[in-house]
PDB file as gemmi writes it, atoms N, CA and C in Angstrom:
CRYST1    1.000    1.000    1.000  90.00  90.00  90.00 P 1                      
ATOM      1  N   UNK A   1      33.508  87.006-194.514  1.00  0.00           N  
ATOM      2  CA  UNK A   1      33.817  87.523-196.295  1.00  0.00           C  
ATOM      3  C   UNK A   1      35.169  86.728-196.285  1.00  0.00           C  
ATOM      4  N   UNK A   2      35.805  86.786-195.544  1.00  0.00           N  
ATOM      5  CA  UNK A   2      37.265  86.577-195.753  1.00  0.00           C  
ATOM      6  C   UNK A   2      37.153  85.073-196.030  1.00  0.00           C  
ATOM      7  N   UNK A   3      36.441  83.937-195.624  1.00  0.00           N  
ATOM      8  CA  UNK A   3      36.147  82.694-195.492  1.00  0.00           C  
ATOM      9  C   UNK A   3      36.148  82.384-197.266  1.00  0.00           C  
ATOM     10  N   UNK A   4      34.729  83.222-196.961  1.00  0.00           N  
ATOM     11  CA  UNK A   4      34.762  83.268-198.472  1.00  0.00           C  
ATOM     12  C   UNK A   4      34.838  83.477-199.577  1.00  0.00           C  
ATOM     13  N   UNK A   5      36.032  84.655-200.130  1.00  0.00           N  
ATOM     14  CA  UNK A   5      36.459  85.292-200.663  1.00  0.00           C  
ATOM     15  C   UNK A   5      38.137  84.166-200.845  1.00  0.00           C  
ATOM     16  N   UNK A   6      38.639  83.113-200.448  1.00  0.00           N  
ATOM     17  CA  UNK A   6      38.957  82.332-199.801  1.00  0.00           C  
ATOM     18  C   UNK A   6      38.766  81.008-200.634  1.00  0.00           C  
ATOM     19  N   UNK A   7      37.395  80.456-200.595  1.00  0.00           N  
ATOM     20  CA  UNK A   7      37.083  78.955-200.675  1.00  0.00           C  
ATOM     21  C   UNK A   7      36.508  79.389-202.437  1.00  0.00           C  
ATOM     22  N   UNK A   8      36.334  80.954-202.583  1.00  0.00           N  
ATOM     23  CA  UNK A   8      35.623  80.849-203.751  1.00  0.00           C  
ATOM     24  C   UNK A   8      37.389  81.117-205.177  1.00  0.00           C  
ATOM     25  N   UNK A   9      38.151  81.424-204.639  1.00  0.00           N  
ATOM     26  CA  UNK A   9      39.940  81.305-204.944  1.00  0.00           C  
ATOM     27  C   UNK A   9      40.242  80.027-205.345  1.00  0.00           C  
ATOM     28  N   UNK A  10      39.770  79.199-203.968  1.00  0.00           N  
ATOM     29  CA  UNK A  10      40.461  77.621-203.743  1.00  0.00           C  
ATOM     30  C   UNK A  10      39.579  76.886-204.959  1.00  0.00           C  
ATOM     31  N   UNK A  11      38.553  77.206-205.422  1.00  0.00           N  
ATOM     32  CA  UNK A  11      37.327  76.878-206.068  1.00  0.00           C  
ATOM     33  C   UNK A  11      37.268  76.980-207.689  1.00  0.00           C  
ATOM     34  N   UNK A  12      38.109  78.285-208.189  1.00  0.00           N  
ATOM     35  CA  UNK A  12      38.247  78.723-209.288  1.00  0.00           C  
ATOM     36  C   UNK A  12      39.171  77.798-209.338  1.00  0.00           C  
ATOM     37  N   UNK A  13      40.616  77.815-208.613  1.00  0.00           N  
ATOM     38  CA  UNK A  13      42.335  77.130-209.174  1.00  0.00           C  
ATOM     39  C   UNK A  13      42.348  75.889-209.461  1.00  0.00           C  
ATOM     40  N   UNK A  14      40.668  75.267-208.864  1.00  0.00           N  
ATOM     41  CA  UNK A  14      40.892  73.740-208.443  1.00  0.00           C  
ATOM     42  C   UNK A  14      40.166  73.560-209.205  1.00  0.00           C  
ATOM     43  N   UNK A  15      39.019  73.563-209.513  1.00  0.00           N  
ATOM     44  CA  UNK A  15      38.084  73.513-210.935  1.00  0.00           C  
ATOM     45  C   UNK A  15      37.659  74.657-211.740  1.00  0.00           C  
ATOM     46  N   UNK A  16      38.298  75.904-211.577  1.00  0.00           N  
ATOM     47  CA  UNK A  16      38.729  76.429-213.191  1.00  0.00           C  
ATOM     48  C   UNK A  16      37.659  77.549-213.238  1.00  0.00           C  
ATOM     49  N   UNK A  17      38.212  78.945-213.711  1.00  0.00           N  
ATOM     50  CA  UNK A  17      37.599  79.759-213.916  1.00  0.00           C  
ATOM     51  C   UNK A  17      37.200  79.799-215.423  1.00  0.00           C  
ATOM     52  N   UNK A  18      35.626  80.861-215.454  1.00  0.00           N  
ATOM     53  CA  UNK A  18      35.299  80.808-216.586  1.00  0.00           C  
ATOM     54  C   UNK A  18      35.669  81.120-217.704  1.00  0.00           C  
ATOM     55  N   UNK A  19      35.346  80.351-218.851  1.00  0.00           N  
ATOM     56  CA  UNK A  19      36.505  80.579-220.050  1.00  0.00           C  
ATOM     57  C   UNK A  19      36.693  81.529-220.660  1.00  0.00           C  
ATOM     58  N   UNK A  20      35.816  82.378-220.687  1.00  0.00           N  
ATOM     59  CA  UNK A  20      35.518  83.868-221.068  1.00  0.00           C  
ATOM     60  C   UNK A  20      35.548  84.945-220.535  1.00  0.00           C  
ATOM     61  N   UNK A  21      36.477  84.688-218.640  1.00  0.00           N  
ATOM     62  CA  UNK A  21      36.089  85.562-218.427  1.00  0.00           C  
ATOM     63  C   UNK A  21      37.852  84.997-217.572  1.00  0.00           C  
ATOM     64  N   UNK A  22      38.480  85.893-216.134  1.00  0.00           N  
ATOM     65  CA  UNK A  22      39.725  86.512-215.181  1.00  0.00           C  
ATOM     66  C   UNK A  22      38.664  86.565-214.752  1.00  0.00           C  
ATOM     67  N   UNK A  23      39.603  86.081-213.268  1.00  0.00           N  
ATOM     68  CA  UNK A  23      39.659  86.006-212.142  1.00  0.00           C  
ATOM     69  C   UNK A  23      40.897  86.122-211.541  1.00  0.00           C  
ATOM     70  N   UNK A  24      41.108  87.391-210.042  1.00  0.00           N  
ATOM     71  CA  UNK A  24      41.948  88.181-209.669  1.00  0.00           C  
ATOM     72  C   UNK A  24      43.082  87.267-208.418  1.00  0.00           C  
ATOM     73  N   UNK A  25      43.847  86.860-208.761  1.00  0.00           N  
ATOM     74  CA  UNK A  25      44.712  85.347-208.008  1.00  0.00           C  
ATOM     75  C   UNK A  25      46.211  86.021-207.003  1.00  0.00           C  
ATOM     76  N   UNK A  26      46.248  86.286-205.492  1.00  0.00           N  
ATOM     77  CA  UNK A  26      47.702  86.396-204.817  1.00  0.00           C  
ATOM     78  C   UNK A  26      48.679  85.093-205.543  1.00  0.00           C  
ATOM     79  N   UNK A  27      49.658  85.761-206.662  1.00  0.00           N  
ATOM     80  CA  UNK A  27      50.142  84.532-206.895  1.00  0.00           C  
ATOM     81  C   UNK A  27      51.654  85.177-206.601  1.00  0.00           C  
ATOM     82  N   UNK A  28      53.133  84.373-207.042  1.00  0.00           N  
ATOM     83  CA  UNK A  28      54.202  84.972-206.871  1.00  0.00           C  
ATOM     84  C   UNK A  28      54.282  85.964-208.052  1.00  0.00           C  
ATOM     85  N   UNK A  29      54.906  86.879-208.194  1.00  0.00           N  
ATOM     86  CA  UNK A  29      54.651  88.066-209.679  1.00  0.00           C  
ATOM     87  C   UNK A  29      56.176  87.780-210.173  1.00  0.00           C  
ATOM     88  N   UNK A  30      56.026  87.046-211.463  1.00  0.00           N  
ATOM     89  CA  UNK A  30      56.686  86.918-212.288  1.00  0.00           C  
ATOM     90  C   UNK A  30      57.978  87.937-213.304  1.00  0.00           C  
ATOM     91  N   UNK A  31      57.235  89.496-212.815  1.00  0.00           N  
ATOM     92  CA  UNK A  31      57.687  89.975-214.167  1.00  0.00           C  
ATOM     93  C   UNK A  31      56.416  91.621-214.796  1.00  0.00           C  
ATOM     94  N   UNK A  32      55.161  90.164-215.076  1.00  0.00           N  
ATOM     95  CA  UNK A  32      54.125  90.609-215.241  1.00  0.00           C  
ATOM     96  C   UNK A  32      54.049  91.963-215.526  1.00  0.00           C  
ATOM     97  N   UNK A  33      53.198  92.832-215.772  1.00  0.00           N  
ATOM     98  CA  UNK A  33      52.882  94.167-215.694  1.00  0.00           C  
ATOM     99  C   UNK A  33      53.360  95.232-215.291  1.00  0.00           C  
ATOM    100  N   UNK A  34      54.793  94.580-215.612  1.00  0.00           N  
ATOM    101  CA  UNK A  34      55.989  95.902-214.845  1.00  0.00           C  
ATOM    102  C   UNK A  34      55.645  95.883-213.609  1.00  0.00           C  
ATOM    103  N   UNK A  35      55.126  93.907-212.402  1.00  0.00           N  
ATOM    104  CA  UNK A  35      55.801  94.073-210.377  1.00  0.00           C  
ATOM    105  C   UNK A  35      56.825  92.630-211.297  1.00  0.00           C  
ATOM    106  N   UNK A  36      58.400  93.376-210.149  1.00  0.00           N  
ATOM    107  CA  UNK A  36      59.548  92.673-210.390  1.00  0.00           C  
ATOM    108  C   UNK A  36      59.047  91.382-209.817  1.00  0.00           C  
ATOM    109  N   UNK A  37      59.391  90.460-209.550  1.00  0.00           N  
ATOM    110  CA  UNK A  37      59.732  89.564-208.328  1.00  0.00           C  
ATOM    111  C   UNK A  37      60.327  89.620-207.359  1.00  0.00           C  
ATOM    112  N   UNK A  38      59.950  88.230-206.412  1.00  0.00           N  
ATOM    113  CA  UNK A  38      60.064  88.781-204.909  1.00  0.00           C  
ATOM    114  C   UNK A  38      58.949  88.659-204.360  1.00  0.00           C  
ATOM    115  N   UNK A  39      57.546  89.159-205.084  1.00  0.00           N  
ATOM    116  CA  UNK A  39      56.287  89.437-204.176  1.00  0.00           C  
ATOM    117  C   UNK A  39      55.102  88.200-203.912  1.00  0.00           C  
ATOM    118  N   UNK A  40      54.494  88.766-203.660  1.00  0.00           N  
ATOM    119  CA  UNK A  40      53.046  87.764-203.717  1.00  0.00           C  
ATOM    120  C   UNK A  40      52.343  88.301-204.579  1.00  0.00           C  
ATOM    121  N   UNK A  41      52.113  89.056-205.293  1.00  0.00           N  
ATOM    122  CA  UNK A  41      50.987  89.964-206.246  1.00  0.00           C  
ATOM    123  C   UNK A  41      49.609  89.361-206.554  1.00  0.00           C  
ATOM    124  N   UNK A  42      48.576  90.205-206.695  1.00  0.00           N  
ATOM    125  CA  UNK A  42      47.629  89.634-207.340  1.00  0.00           C  
ATOM    126  C   UNK A  42      47.287  90.027-208.499  1.00  0.00           C  
ATOM    127  N   UNK A  43      47.801  89.087-209.545  1.00  0.00           N  
ATOM    128  CA  UNK A  43      46.803  89.161-210.319  1.00  0.00           C  
ATOM    129  C   UNK A  43      45.967  88.735-211.504  1.00  0.00           C  
ATOM    130  N   UNK A  44      45.606  89.361-212.714  1.00  0.00           N  
ATOM    131  CA  UNK A  44      44.490  88.768-213.862  1.00  0.00           C  
ATOM    132  C   UNK A  44      45.068  87.336-213.567  1.00  0.00           C  
ATOM    133  N   UNK A  45      44.085  86.332-213.337  1.00  0.00           N  
ATOM    134  CA  UNK A  45      44.695  85.286-214.285  1.00  0.00           C  
ATOM    135  C   UNK A  45      43.749  84.304-214.711  1.00  0.00           C  
ATOM    136  N   UNK A  46      43.026  82.895-215.583  1.00  0.00           N  
ATOM    137  CA  UNK A  46      42.140  82.189-215.765  1.00  0.00           C  
ATOM    138  C   UNK A  46      42.915  80.803-215.405  1.00  0.00           C  
ATOM    139  N   UNK A  47      42.246  79.756-214.663  1.00  0.00           N  
ATOM    140  CA  UNK A  47      42.234  79.006-214.455  1.00  0.00           C  
ATOM    141  C   UNK A  47      41.867  77.326-214.938  1.00  0.00           C  
ATOM    142  N   UNK A  48      42.647  76.424-215.199  1.00  0.00           N  
ATOM    143  CA  UNK A  48      42.027  75.384-215.113  1.00  0.00           C  
ATOM    144  C   UNK A  48      42.930  73.635-215.218  1.00  0.00           C  
ATOM    145  N   UNK A  49      42.077  73.025-215.221  1.00  0.00           N  
ATOM    146  CA  UNK A  49      42.914  72.069-214.372  1.00  0.00           C  
ATOM    147  C   UNK A  49      43.807  71.882-213.013  1.00  0.00           C  
ATOM    148  N   UNK A  50      43.453  72.723-212.708  1.00  0.00           N  
ATOM    149  CA  UNK A  50      43.994  73.503-210.769  1.00  0.00           C  
ATOM    150  C   UNK A  50      45.833  73.456-211.172  1.00  0.00           C  
ATOM    151  N   UNK A  51      44.996  74.547-212.529  1.00  0.00           N  
ATOM    152  CA  UNK A  51      46.783  75.436-213.120  1.00  0.00           C  
ATOM    153  C   UNK A  51      46.398  76.683-212.908  1.00  0.00           C  
ATOM    154  N   UNK A  52      46.855  78.290-213.067  1.00  0.00           N  
ATOM    155  CA  UNK A  52      46.384  79.444-213.074  1.00  0.00           C  
ATOM    156  C   UNK A  52      47.822  79.710-214.232  1.00  0.00           C  
ATOM    157  N   UNK A  53      46.996  80.945-215.728  1.00  0.00           N  
ATOM    158  CA  UNK A  53      48.169  81.889-216.221  1.00  0.00           C  
ATOM    159  C   UNK A  53      47.236  82.077-216.420  1.00  0.00           C  
ATOM    160  N   UNK A  54      48.710  83.654-215.660  1.00  0.00           N  
ATOM    161  CA  UNK A  54      47.983  85.404-216.256  1.00  0.00           C  
ATOM    162  C   UNK A  54      48.112  86.100-217.826  1.00  0.00           C  
ATOM    163  N   UNK A  55      47.282  86.278-217.334  1.00  0.00           N  
ATOM    164  CA  UNK A  55      45.722  87.014-218.907  1.00  0.00           C  
ATOM    165  C   UNK A  55      46.746  87.934-218.767  1.00  0.00           C  
ATOM    166  N   UNK A  56      47.671  88.731-220.163  1.00  0.00           N  
ATOM    167  CA  UNK A  56      48.736  89.220-220.698  1.00  0.00           C  
ATOM    168  C   UNK A  56      47.642  90.155-220.999  1.00  0.00           C  
ATOM    169  N   UNK A  57      48.533  91.742-221.356  1.00  0.00           N  
ATOM    170  CA  UNK A  57      48.144  92.593-222.087  1.00  0.00           C  
ATOM    171  C   UNK A  57      46.401  93.140-221.836  1.00  0.00           C  
ATOM    172  N   UNK A  58      46.214  93.189-220.920  1.00  0.00           N  
ATOM    173  CA  UNK A  58      45.183  94.266-220.488  1.00  0.00           C  
ATOM    174  C   UNK A  58      45.403  95.048-220.383  1.00  0.00           C  
ATOM    175  N   UNK A  59      45.074  96.526-220.603  1.00  0.00           N  
ATOM    176  CA  UNK A  59      45.248  97.532-220.540  1.00  0.00           C  
ATOM    177  C   UNK A  59      44.768  98.191-218.986  1.00  0.00           C  
ATOM    178  N   UNK A  60      45.998  99.071-219.067  1.00  0.00           N  
ATOM    179  CA  UNK A  60      45.608  99.630-217.766  1.00  0.00           C  
ATOM    180  C   UNK A  60      45.788 101.276-217.886  1.00  0.00           C  
ATOM    181  N   UNK A  61      45.131 101.537-217.136  1.00  0.00           N  
ATOM    182  CA  UNK A  61      44.432 103.451-217.406  1.00  0.00           C  
ATOM    183  C   UNK A  61      45.962 103.705-216.044  1.00  0.00           C  
ATOM    184  N   UNK A  62      45.782 105.449-216.891  1.00  0.00           N  
ATOM    185  CA  UNK A  62      47.436 105.653-215.134  1.00  0.00           C  
ATOM    186  C   UNK A  62      46.256 105.694-213.443  1.00  0.00           C  
ATOM    187  N   UNK A  63      45.574 106.152-213.676  1.00  0.00           N  
ATOM    188  CA  UNK A  63      45.526 105.926-212.741  1.00  0.00           C  
ATOM    189  C   UNK A  63      45.577 103.890-211.652  1.00  0.00           C  
ATOM    190  N   UNK A  64      44.948 103.389-212.112  1.00  0.00           N  
ATOM    191  CA  UNK A  64      45.198 101.988-212.310  1.00  0.00           C  
ATOM    192  C   UNK A  64      46.794 101.461-212.451  1.00  0.00           C  
ATOM    193  N   UNK A  65      47.869 102.340-213.000  1.00  0.00           N  
ATOM    194  CA  UNK A  65      48.896 101.481-213.633  1.00  0.00           C  
ATOM    195  C   UNK A  65      49.708 102.416-211.875  1.00  0.00           C  
ATOM    196  N   UNK A  66      49.533 103.744-211.733  1.00  0.00           N  
ATOM    197  CA  UNK A  66      49.562 104.215-210.408  1.00  0.00           C  
ATOM    198  C   UNK A  66      49.322 103.438-208.592  1.00  0.00           C  
ATOM    199  N   UNK A  67      48.387 103.387-208.298  1.00  0.00           N  
ATOM    200  CA  UNK A  67      47.956 102.266-207.529  1.00  0.00           C  
ATOM    201  C   UNK A  67      48.677 100.728-207.554  1.00  0.00           C  
ATOM    202  N   UNK A  68      49.059 100.582-209.096  1.00  0.00           N  
ATOM    203  CA  UNK A  68      49.756  99.397-209.056  1.00  0.00           C  
ATOM    204  C   UNK A  68      50.985  99.255-208.695  1.00  0.00           C  
ATOM    205  N   UNK A  69      51.537 100.257-209.017  1.00  0.00           N  
ATOM    206  CA  UNK A  69      52.865 100.775-208.039  1.00  0.00           C  
ATOM    207  C   UNK A  69      52.298 101.258-206.867  1.00  0.00           C  
ATOM    208  N   UNK A  70      51.571 101.965-206.327  1.00  0.00           N  
ATOM    209  CA  UNK A  70      51.764 101.935-204.273  1.00  0.00           C  
ATOM    210  C   UNK A  70      51.752 100.635-203.820  1.00  0.00           C  
ATOM    211  N   UNK A  71      50.847  99.309-204.620  1.00  0.00           N  
ATOM    212  CA  UNK A  71      50.410  98.517-204.063  1.00  0.00           C  
ATOM    213  C   UNK A  71      51.625  97.367-203.948  1.00  0.00           C  
ATOM    214  N   UNK A  72      52.718  97.358-204.838  1.00  0.00           N  
ATOM    215  CA  UNK A  72      53.806  96.701-205.219  1.00  0.00           C  
ATOM    216  C   UNK A  72      54.830  97.717-204.107  1.00  0.00           C  
ATOM    217  N   UNK A  73      55.045  98.859-204.194  1.00  0.00           N  
ATOM    218  CA  UNK A  73      56.063  99.530-203.353  1.00  0.00           C  
ATOM    219  C   UNK A  73      55.561  99.650-201.663  1.00  0.00           C  
ATOM    220  N   UNK A  74      54.039  99.409-201.432  1.00  0.00           N  
ATOM    221  CA  UNK A  74      54.080  98.402-199.748  1.00  0.00           C  
ATOM    222  C   UNK A  74      53.554  97.383-199.831  1.00  0.00           C  
ATOM    223  N   UNK A  75      53.848  96.207-200.804  1.00  0.00           N  
ATOM    224  CA  UNK A  75      54.752  95.043-200.374  1.00  0.00           C  
ATOM    225  C   UNK A  75      55.715  94.602-200.228  1.00  0.00           C  
ATOM    226  N   UNK A  76      56.408  95.432-200.415  1.00  0.00           N  
ATOM    227  CA  UNK A  76      58.283  95.560-200.918  1.00  0.00           C  
ATOM    228  C   UNK A  76      58.481  95.904-199.638  1.00  0.00           C  
ATOM    229  N   UNK A  77      57.882  96.737-199.305  1.00  0.00           N  
ATOM    230  CA  UNK A  77      57.993  97.131-197.637  1.00  0.00           C  
ATOM    231  C   UNK A  77      58.114  96.692-196.704  1.00  0.00           C  
ATOM    232  N   UNK A  78      57.156  96.339-196.783  1.00  0.00           N  
ATOM    233  CA  UNK A  78      56.130  95.365-195.699  1.00  0.00           C  
ATOM    234  C   UNK A  78      57.311  93.729-195.684  1.00  0.00           C  
ATOM    235  N   UNK A  79      58.005  93.657-197.333  1.00  0.00           N  
ATOM    236  CA  UNK A  79      59.104  92.104-196.778  1.00  0.00           C  
ATOM    237  C   UNK A  79      59.856  92.472-196.888  1.00  0.00           C  
ATOM    238  N   UNK A  80      60.648  93.980-196.572  1.00  0.00           N  
ATOM    239  CA  UNK A  80      61.623  95.109-195.904  1.00  0.00           C  
ATOM    240  C   UNK A  80      61.561  94.563-194.740  1.00  0.00           C  
ATOM    241  N   UNK A  81      60.440  94.434-193.722  1.00  0.00           N  
ATOM    242  CA  UNK A  81      60.635  95.050-192.630  1.00  0.00           C  
ATOM    243  C   UNK A  81      60.519  93.417-192.053  1.00  0.00           C  
ATOM    244  N   UNK A  82      60.334  92.639-192.502  1.00  0.00           N  
ATOM    245  CA  UNK A  82      60.612  91.226-191.760  1.00  0.00           C  
ATOM    246  C   UNK A  82      61.899  89.942-191.959  1.00  0.00           C  
ATOM    247  N   UNK A  83      62.005  91.508-193.394  1.00  0.00           N  
ATOM    248  CA  UNK A  83      63.519  89.972-194.083  1.00  0.00           C  
ATOM    249  C   UNK A  83      63.989  89.142-193.120  1.00  0.00           C  
ATOM    250  N   UNK A  84      64.550  89.983-192.070  1.00  0.00           N  
ATOM    251  CA  UNK A  84      65.308  89.021-191.278  1.00  0.00           C  
ATOM    252  C   UNK A  84      64.736  87.527-190.609  1.00  0.00           C  
ATOM    253  N   UNK A  85      63.154  87.692-190.587  1.00  0.00           N  
ATOM    254  CA  UNK A  85      62.819  86.377-190.511  1.00  0.00           C  
ATOM    255  C   UNK A  85      62.456  85.451-191.222  1.00  0.00           C  
ATOM    256  N   UNK A  86      62.578  85.388-192.384  1.00  0.00           N  
ATOM    257  CA  UNK A  86      62.045  85.123-193.746  1.00  0.00           C  
ATOM    258  C   UNK A  86      63.979  84.189-193.706  1.00  0.00           C  
ATOM    259  N   UNK A  87      64.818  84.293-193.149  1.00  0.00           N  
ATOM    260  CA  UNK A  87      66.085  83.289-192.953  1.00  0.00           C  
ATOM    261  C   UNK A  87      66.652  83.161-194.390  1.00  0.00           C  
TER     262      UNK A  87                                                      
END                                                                             
């Protein structure tokens, strides 16, 4: 299953996502949706020509926003746990 997800991810990145839709892609956080830089985070993106653009301004309900914060916290804790290995 993970192999298929990776292939789908590369397919969308290289060949583009549907023009009227978006896909989730783990990319460097840039502050969008309140997720600070410094982690790789899954964002909604549109892909075209080997590039991606974060879909902005999607409505996020309170439950989803809380899950996003929890995920960011976990990612930052994991990063802190290996900080000495990152050099």
